[in-house]
CSV table of C-alpha atoms in Angstrom, one decimal:
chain,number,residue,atom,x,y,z
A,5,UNK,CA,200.9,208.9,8.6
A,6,UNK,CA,200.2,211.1,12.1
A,7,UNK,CA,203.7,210.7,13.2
A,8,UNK,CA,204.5,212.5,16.8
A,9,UNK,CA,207.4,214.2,17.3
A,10,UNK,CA,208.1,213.6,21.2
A,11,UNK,CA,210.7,215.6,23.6
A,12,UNK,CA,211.1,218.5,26.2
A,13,UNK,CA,213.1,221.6,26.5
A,14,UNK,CA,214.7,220.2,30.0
A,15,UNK,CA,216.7,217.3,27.9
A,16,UNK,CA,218.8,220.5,26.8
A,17,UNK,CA,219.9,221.0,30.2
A,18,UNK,CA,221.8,217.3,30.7
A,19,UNK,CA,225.6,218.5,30.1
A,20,UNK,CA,228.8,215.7,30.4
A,21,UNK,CA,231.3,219.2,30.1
A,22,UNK,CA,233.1,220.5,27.4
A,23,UNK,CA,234.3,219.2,23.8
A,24,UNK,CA,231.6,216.1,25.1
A,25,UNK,CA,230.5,215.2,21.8
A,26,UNK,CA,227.1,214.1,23.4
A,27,UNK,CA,225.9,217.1,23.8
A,28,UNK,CA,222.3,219.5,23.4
A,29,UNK,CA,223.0,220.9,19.8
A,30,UNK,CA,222.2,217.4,18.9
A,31,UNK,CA,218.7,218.1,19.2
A,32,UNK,CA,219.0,221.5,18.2
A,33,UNK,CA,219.9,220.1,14.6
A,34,UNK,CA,217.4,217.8,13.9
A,35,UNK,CA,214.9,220.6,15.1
A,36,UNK,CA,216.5,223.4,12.6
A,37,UNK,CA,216.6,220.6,9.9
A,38,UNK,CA,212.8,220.2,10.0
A,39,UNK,CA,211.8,223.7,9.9
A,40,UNK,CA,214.5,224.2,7.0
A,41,UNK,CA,212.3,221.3,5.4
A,42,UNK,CA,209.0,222.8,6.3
A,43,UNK,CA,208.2,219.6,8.6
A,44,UNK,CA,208.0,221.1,11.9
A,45,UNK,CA,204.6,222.1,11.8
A,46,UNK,CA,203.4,218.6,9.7
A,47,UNK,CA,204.2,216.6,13.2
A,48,UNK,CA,202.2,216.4,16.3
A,49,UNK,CA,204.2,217.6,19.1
A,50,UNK,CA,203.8,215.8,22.4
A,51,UNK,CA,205.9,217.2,25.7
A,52,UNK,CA,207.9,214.2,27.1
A,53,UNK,CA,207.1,213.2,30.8
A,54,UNK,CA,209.1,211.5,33.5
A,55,UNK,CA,208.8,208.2,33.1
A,56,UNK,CA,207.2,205.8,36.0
A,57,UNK,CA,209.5,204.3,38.3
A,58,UNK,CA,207.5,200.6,37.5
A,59,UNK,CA,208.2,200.9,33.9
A,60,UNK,CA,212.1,201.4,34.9
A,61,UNK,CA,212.1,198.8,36.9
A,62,UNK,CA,210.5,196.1,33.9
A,63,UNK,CA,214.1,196.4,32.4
A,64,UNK,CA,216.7,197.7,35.4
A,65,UNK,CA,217.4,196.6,38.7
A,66,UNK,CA,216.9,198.1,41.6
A,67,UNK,CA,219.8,199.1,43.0
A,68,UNK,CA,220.9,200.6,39.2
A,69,UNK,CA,217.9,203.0,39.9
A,70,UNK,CA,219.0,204.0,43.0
A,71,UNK,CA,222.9,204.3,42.0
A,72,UNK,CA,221.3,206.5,39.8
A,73,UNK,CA,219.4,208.4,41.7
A,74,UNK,CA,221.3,209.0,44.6
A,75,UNK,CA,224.3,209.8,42.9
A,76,UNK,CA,222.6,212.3,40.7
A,77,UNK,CA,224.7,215.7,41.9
A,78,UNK,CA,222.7,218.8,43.6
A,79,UNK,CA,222.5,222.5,42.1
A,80,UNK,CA,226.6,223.9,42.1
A,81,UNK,CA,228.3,220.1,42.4
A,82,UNK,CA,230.7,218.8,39.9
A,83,UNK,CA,230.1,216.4,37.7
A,84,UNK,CA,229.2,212.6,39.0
A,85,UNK,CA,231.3,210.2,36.7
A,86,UNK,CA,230.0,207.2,36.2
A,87,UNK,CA,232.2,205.8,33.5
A,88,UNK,CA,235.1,208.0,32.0
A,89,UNK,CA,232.3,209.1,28.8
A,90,UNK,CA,229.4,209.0,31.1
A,91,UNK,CA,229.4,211.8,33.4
A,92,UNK,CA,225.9,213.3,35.4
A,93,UNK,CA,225.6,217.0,35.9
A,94,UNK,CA,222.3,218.6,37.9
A,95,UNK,CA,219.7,218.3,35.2
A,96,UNK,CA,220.8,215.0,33.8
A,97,UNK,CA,219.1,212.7,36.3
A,98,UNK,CA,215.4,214.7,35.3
A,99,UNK,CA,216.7,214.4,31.3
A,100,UNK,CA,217.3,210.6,31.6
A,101,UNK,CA,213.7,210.3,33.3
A,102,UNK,CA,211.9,212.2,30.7
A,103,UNK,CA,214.1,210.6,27.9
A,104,UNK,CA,212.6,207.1,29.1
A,105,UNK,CA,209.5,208.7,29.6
A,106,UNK,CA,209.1,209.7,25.8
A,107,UNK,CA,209.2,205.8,24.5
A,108,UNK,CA,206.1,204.8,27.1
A,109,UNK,CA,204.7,208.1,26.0
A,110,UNK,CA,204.9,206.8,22.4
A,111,UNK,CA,203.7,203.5,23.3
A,112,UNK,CA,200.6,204.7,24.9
A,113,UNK,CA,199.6,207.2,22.0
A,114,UNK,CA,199.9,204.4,19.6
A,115,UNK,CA,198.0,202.0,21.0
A,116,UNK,CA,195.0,204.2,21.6
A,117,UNK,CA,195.2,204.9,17.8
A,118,UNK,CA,196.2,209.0,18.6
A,119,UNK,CA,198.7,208.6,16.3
A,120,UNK,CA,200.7,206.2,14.0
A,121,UNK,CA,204.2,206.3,15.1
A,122,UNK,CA,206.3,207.9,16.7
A,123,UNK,CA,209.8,210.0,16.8
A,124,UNK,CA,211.7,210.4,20.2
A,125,UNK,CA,213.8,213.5,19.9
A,126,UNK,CA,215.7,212.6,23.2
A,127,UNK,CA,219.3,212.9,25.1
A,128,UNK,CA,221.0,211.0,26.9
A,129,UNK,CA,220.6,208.0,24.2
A,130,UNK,CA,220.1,204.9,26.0
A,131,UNK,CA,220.9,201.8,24.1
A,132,UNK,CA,224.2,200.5,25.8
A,133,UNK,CA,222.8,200.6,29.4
A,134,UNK,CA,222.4,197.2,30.8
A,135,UNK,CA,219.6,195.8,33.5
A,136,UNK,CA,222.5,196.9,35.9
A,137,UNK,CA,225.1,199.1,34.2
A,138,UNK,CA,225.8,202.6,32.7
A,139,UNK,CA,227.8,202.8,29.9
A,140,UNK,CA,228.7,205.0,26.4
A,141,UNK,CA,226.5,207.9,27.2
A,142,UNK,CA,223.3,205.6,28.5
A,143,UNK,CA,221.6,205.8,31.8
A,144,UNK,CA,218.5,204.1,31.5
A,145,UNK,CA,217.6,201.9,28.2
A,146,UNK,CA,215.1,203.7,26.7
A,147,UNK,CA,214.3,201.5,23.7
A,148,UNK,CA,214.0,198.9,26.5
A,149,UNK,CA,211.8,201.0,29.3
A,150,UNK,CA,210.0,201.3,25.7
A,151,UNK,CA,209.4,198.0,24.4
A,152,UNK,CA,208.6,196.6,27.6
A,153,UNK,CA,206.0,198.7,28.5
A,154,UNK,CA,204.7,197.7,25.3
A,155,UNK,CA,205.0,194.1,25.9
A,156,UNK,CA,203.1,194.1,29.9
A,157,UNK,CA,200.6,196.7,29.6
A,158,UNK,CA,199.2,195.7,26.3
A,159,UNK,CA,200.4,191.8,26.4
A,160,UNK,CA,201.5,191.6,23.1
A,161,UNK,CA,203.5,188.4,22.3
A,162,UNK,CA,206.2,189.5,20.1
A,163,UNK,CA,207.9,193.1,19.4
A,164,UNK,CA,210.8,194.0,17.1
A,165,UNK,CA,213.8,196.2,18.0
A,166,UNK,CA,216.1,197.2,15.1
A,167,UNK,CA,219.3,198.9,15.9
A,168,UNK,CA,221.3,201.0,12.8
A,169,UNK,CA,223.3,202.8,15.3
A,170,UNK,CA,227.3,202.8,14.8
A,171,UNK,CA,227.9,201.0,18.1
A,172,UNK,CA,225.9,197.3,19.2
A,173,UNK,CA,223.3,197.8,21.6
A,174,UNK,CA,225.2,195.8,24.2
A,175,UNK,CA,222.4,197.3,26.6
A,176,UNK,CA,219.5,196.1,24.9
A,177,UNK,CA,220.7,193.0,24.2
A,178,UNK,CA,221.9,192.3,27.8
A,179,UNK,CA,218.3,193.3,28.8
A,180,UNK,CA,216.0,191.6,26.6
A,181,UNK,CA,218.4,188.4,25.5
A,182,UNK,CA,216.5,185.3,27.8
A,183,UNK,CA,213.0,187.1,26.1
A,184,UNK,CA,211.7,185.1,23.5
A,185,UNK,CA,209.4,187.6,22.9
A,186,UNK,CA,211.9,190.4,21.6
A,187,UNK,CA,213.5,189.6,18.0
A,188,UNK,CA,216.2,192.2,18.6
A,189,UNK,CA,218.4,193.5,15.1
A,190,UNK,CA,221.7,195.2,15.5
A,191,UNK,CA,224.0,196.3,12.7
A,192,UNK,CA,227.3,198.6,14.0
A,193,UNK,CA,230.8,198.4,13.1
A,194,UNK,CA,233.5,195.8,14.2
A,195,UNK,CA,235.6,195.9,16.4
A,196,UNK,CA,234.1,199.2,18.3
A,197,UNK,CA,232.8,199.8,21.2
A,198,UNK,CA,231.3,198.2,23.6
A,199,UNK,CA,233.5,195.7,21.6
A,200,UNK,CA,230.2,193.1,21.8
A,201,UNK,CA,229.9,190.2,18.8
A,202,UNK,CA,227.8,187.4,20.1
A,203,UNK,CA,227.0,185.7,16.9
A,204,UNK,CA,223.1,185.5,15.5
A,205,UNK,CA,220.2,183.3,17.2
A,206,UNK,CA,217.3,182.7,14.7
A,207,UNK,CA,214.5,184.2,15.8
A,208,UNK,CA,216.1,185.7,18.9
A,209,UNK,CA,219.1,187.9,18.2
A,210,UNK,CA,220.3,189.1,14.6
A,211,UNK,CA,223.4,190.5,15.0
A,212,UNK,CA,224.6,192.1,11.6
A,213,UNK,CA,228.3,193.6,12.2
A,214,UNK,CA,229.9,195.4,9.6
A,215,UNK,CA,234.0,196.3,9.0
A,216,UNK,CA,235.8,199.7,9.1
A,217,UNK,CA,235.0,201.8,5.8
A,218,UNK,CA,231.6,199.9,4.7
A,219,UNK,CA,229.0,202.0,2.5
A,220,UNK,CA,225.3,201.8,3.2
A,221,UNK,CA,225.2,199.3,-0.1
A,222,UNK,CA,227.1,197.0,2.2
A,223,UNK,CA,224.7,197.6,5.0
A,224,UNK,CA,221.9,197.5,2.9
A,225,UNK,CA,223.0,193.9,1.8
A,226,UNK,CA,222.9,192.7,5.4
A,227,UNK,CA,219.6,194.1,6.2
A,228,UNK,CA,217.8,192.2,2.7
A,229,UNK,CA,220.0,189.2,3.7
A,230,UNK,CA,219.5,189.0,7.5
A,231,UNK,CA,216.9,191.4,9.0
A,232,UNK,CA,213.9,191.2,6.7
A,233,UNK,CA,213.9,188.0,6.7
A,234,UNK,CA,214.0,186.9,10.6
A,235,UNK,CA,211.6,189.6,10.4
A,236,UNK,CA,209.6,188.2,8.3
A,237,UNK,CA,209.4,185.3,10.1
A,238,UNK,CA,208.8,186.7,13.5
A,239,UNK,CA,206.1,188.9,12.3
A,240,UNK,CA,206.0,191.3,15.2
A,241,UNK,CA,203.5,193.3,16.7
A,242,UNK,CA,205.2,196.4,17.5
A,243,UNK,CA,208.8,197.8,15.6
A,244,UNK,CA,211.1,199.5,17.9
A,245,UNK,CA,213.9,201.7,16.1
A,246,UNK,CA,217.2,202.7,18.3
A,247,UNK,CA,218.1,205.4,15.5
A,248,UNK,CA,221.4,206.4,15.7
A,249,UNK,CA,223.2,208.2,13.0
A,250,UNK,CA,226.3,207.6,13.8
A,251,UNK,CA,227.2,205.3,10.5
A,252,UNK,CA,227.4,208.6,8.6
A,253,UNK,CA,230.5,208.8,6.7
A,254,UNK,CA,230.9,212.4,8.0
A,255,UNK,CA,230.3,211.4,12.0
A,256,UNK,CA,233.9,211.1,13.0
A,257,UNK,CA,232.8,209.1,16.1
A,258,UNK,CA,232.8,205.6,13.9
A,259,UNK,CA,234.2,204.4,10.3
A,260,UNK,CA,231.4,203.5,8.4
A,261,UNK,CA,230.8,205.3,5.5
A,262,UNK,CA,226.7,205.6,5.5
A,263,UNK,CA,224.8,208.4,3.0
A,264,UNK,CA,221.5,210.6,3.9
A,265,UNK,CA,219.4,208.4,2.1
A,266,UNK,CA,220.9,205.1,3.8
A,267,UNK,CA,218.5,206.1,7.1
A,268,UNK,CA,215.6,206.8,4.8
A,269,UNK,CA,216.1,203.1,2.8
A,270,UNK,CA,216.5,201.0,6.1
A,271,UNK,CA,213.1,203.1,7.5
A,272,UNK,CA,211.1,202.5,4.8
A,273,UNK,CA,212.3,198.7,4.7
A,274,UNK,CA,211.0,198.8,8.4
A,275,UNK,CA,207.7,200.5,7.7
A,276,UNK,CA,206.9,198.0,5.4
A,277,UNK,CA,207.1,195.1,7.3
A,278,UNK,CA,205.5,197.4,10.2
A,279,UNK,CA,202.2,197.4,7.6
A,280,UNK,CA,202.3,194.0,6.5
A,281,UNK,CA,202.2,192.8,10.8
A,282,UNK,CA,202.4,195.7,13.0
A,283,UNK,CA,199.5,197.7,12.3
A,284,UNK,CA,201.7,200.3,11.3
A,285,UNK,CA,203.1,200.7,14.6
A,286,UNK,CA,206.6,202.3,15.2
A,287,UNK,CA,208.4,204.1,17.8
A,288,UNK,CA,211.5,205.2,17.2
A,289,UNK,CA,214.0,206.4,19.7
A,290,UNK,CA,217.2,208.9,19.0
A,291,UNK,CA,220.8,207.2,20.0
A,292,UNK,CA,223.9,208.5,18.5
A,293,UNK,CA,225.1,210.7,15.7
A,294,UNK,CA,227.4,213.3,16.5
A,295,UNK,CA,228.1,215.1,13.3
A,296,UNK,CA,225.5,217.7,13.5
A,297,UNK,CA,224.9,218.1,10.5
A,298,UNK,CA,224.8,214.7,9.3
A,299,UNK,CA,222.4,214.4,12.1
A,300,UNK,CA,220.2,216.8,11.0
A,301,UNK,CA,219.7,215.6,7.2
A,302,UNK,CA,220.1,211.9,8.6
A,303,UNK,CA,217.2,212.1,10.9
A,304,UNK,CA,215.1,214.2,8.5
A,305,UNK,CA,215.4,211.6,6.2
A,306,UNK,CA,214.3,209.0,8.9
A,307,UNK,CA,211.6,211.1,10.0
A,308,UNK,CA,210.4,212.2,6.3
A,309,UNK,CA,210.0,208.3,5.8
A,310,UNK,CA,208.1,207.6,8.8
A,311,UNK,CA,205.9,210.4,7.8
A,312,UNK,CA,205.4,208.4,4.3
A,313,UNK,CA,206.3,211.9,2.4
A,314,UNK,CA,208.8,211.1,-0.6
């Protein structure tokens, strides 16, 4: 598999303050992981851009962009808050662009065949920010910006989002939930934040929640029970991946008790019903994970599998 490997040194500089446990030694890990692994030099590394305002405004509203943009603080101001977790600093409004920016980056490079799939190596995660809301880290939704890009400039009739992150994409869901062309598949733990539960719509929404202290073998059983199925059935076009590894039983963010080899199972699940309907096309997008690492062997496995290197 060509697999890309897609972010920028300027998502470093987004900073929510001290002891924030979203913070730039995220990416730092996953980075030092793959070099430890001898990967590094196996991917094909692409330089994020700032995404196009159009594409933003496919999956946010206006006056969210512009909340966004005008509130984004100068060179020497505090911190903007937006929500008590989901704070702005001087580089964080040019991060959040180029984060959204790597998905329709992605996107484009598959669809001209440059490259298989994809890896977005990118901060601030984006999954729990609705058409019209910031929340839990998020500014824009990048799997969304993402996906819909995918779904007006190439007109394709059905895409795929799968979400193994801890928390629900609340965001994604809220964005893409009167679309029948989005089949969107969610496992997290429950109760957590955003504290979300709308119960599954065939063919629409799979929502796969899983209780405090549940092992990969327990989410694995959802995924063989629920997801490949409706997947099956749906027979997308595109996959989208919000990867968050967050479900590790080391992140302290979450309770779920998730192994290493729990994010390389669930990828290589997805890759094979990416080759059966997808033309082998993925792009996956970082969320959460917090134990670095975890991260770090978590998303090595997840890239290692997309890769198709045992």
């Amino acid at each position: 598999m060509r697999t890309a490997y897609i972010t920028h040194a300027d998502l470093i500089k987004h900073d929510m303050g001290d002891g924030h446990p979203e913070r730039s030694s995220r990416l730092y890990a996953i980075q030092d992981q793959l070099k430890h692994q001898q990967l590094w030099d196996l991917l094909e590394h692409i330089e994020a851009p700032n995404v196009e305002q159009a594409a933003l405004l496919r999956v946010h509203s206006q006056q969210h962009l512009e909340y966004i943009v005008d509130n984004a603080p100068g060179s020497r101001q505090a911190l903007f808050q937006i929500t008590p977790d989901t704070l702005m600093n001087e580089h964080s409004l040019d991060a959040a662009l180029k984060a959204a920016g790597a998905g329709t980056t992605a996107v484009d490079l598959i669809m001209d065949k440059q490259i298989e799939n994809a890896f977005c190596a990118v901060r601030p995660p984006g999954h729990h920010a609705e058409r019209s809301k910031s929340m839990g880290f998020c500014f824009f939704n990048n799997i969304a910006v993402a996906a819909a890009h995918a779904l007006e400039k190439y007109t394709l009739d059905r895409i795929a989002i799968v979400d193994f992150d801890v928390h629900q994409g609340n965001g994604t869901q809220d964005i893409f939930e009167a679309d029948d062309r989005v089949l969107f598949c969610s496992s997290y733990e429950h109760p957590l934040f955003p504290f979300s539960n709308r119960p599954s719509i065939p063919n629409k929404l799979i929502n796969t929640p899983l209780k405090s202290g549940s092992t990969g073998a327990e989410f694995r059983a959802q995924v063989q029970q629920h997801w490949l199925p409706a997947l099956h059935a749906f027979k997308p076009q595109f996959i989208f991946i919000s990867a968050g590894f967050d479900a590790h039983w080391e992140d302290d963010i979450a309770t779920l008790c998730f192994q290493d080899q729990d994010f390389a199972w669930v990828t290589q699940e997805i890759i094979a019903i990416a080759r059966r309907y997808s033309h082998n096309r993925i792009v996956s997008v970082l969320e959460g994970g917090y134990a670095l690492k975890a991260l770090g062997r978590s998303a090595e496995q997840h890239i290692r599998a997309l890769m198709q290197l045992s």
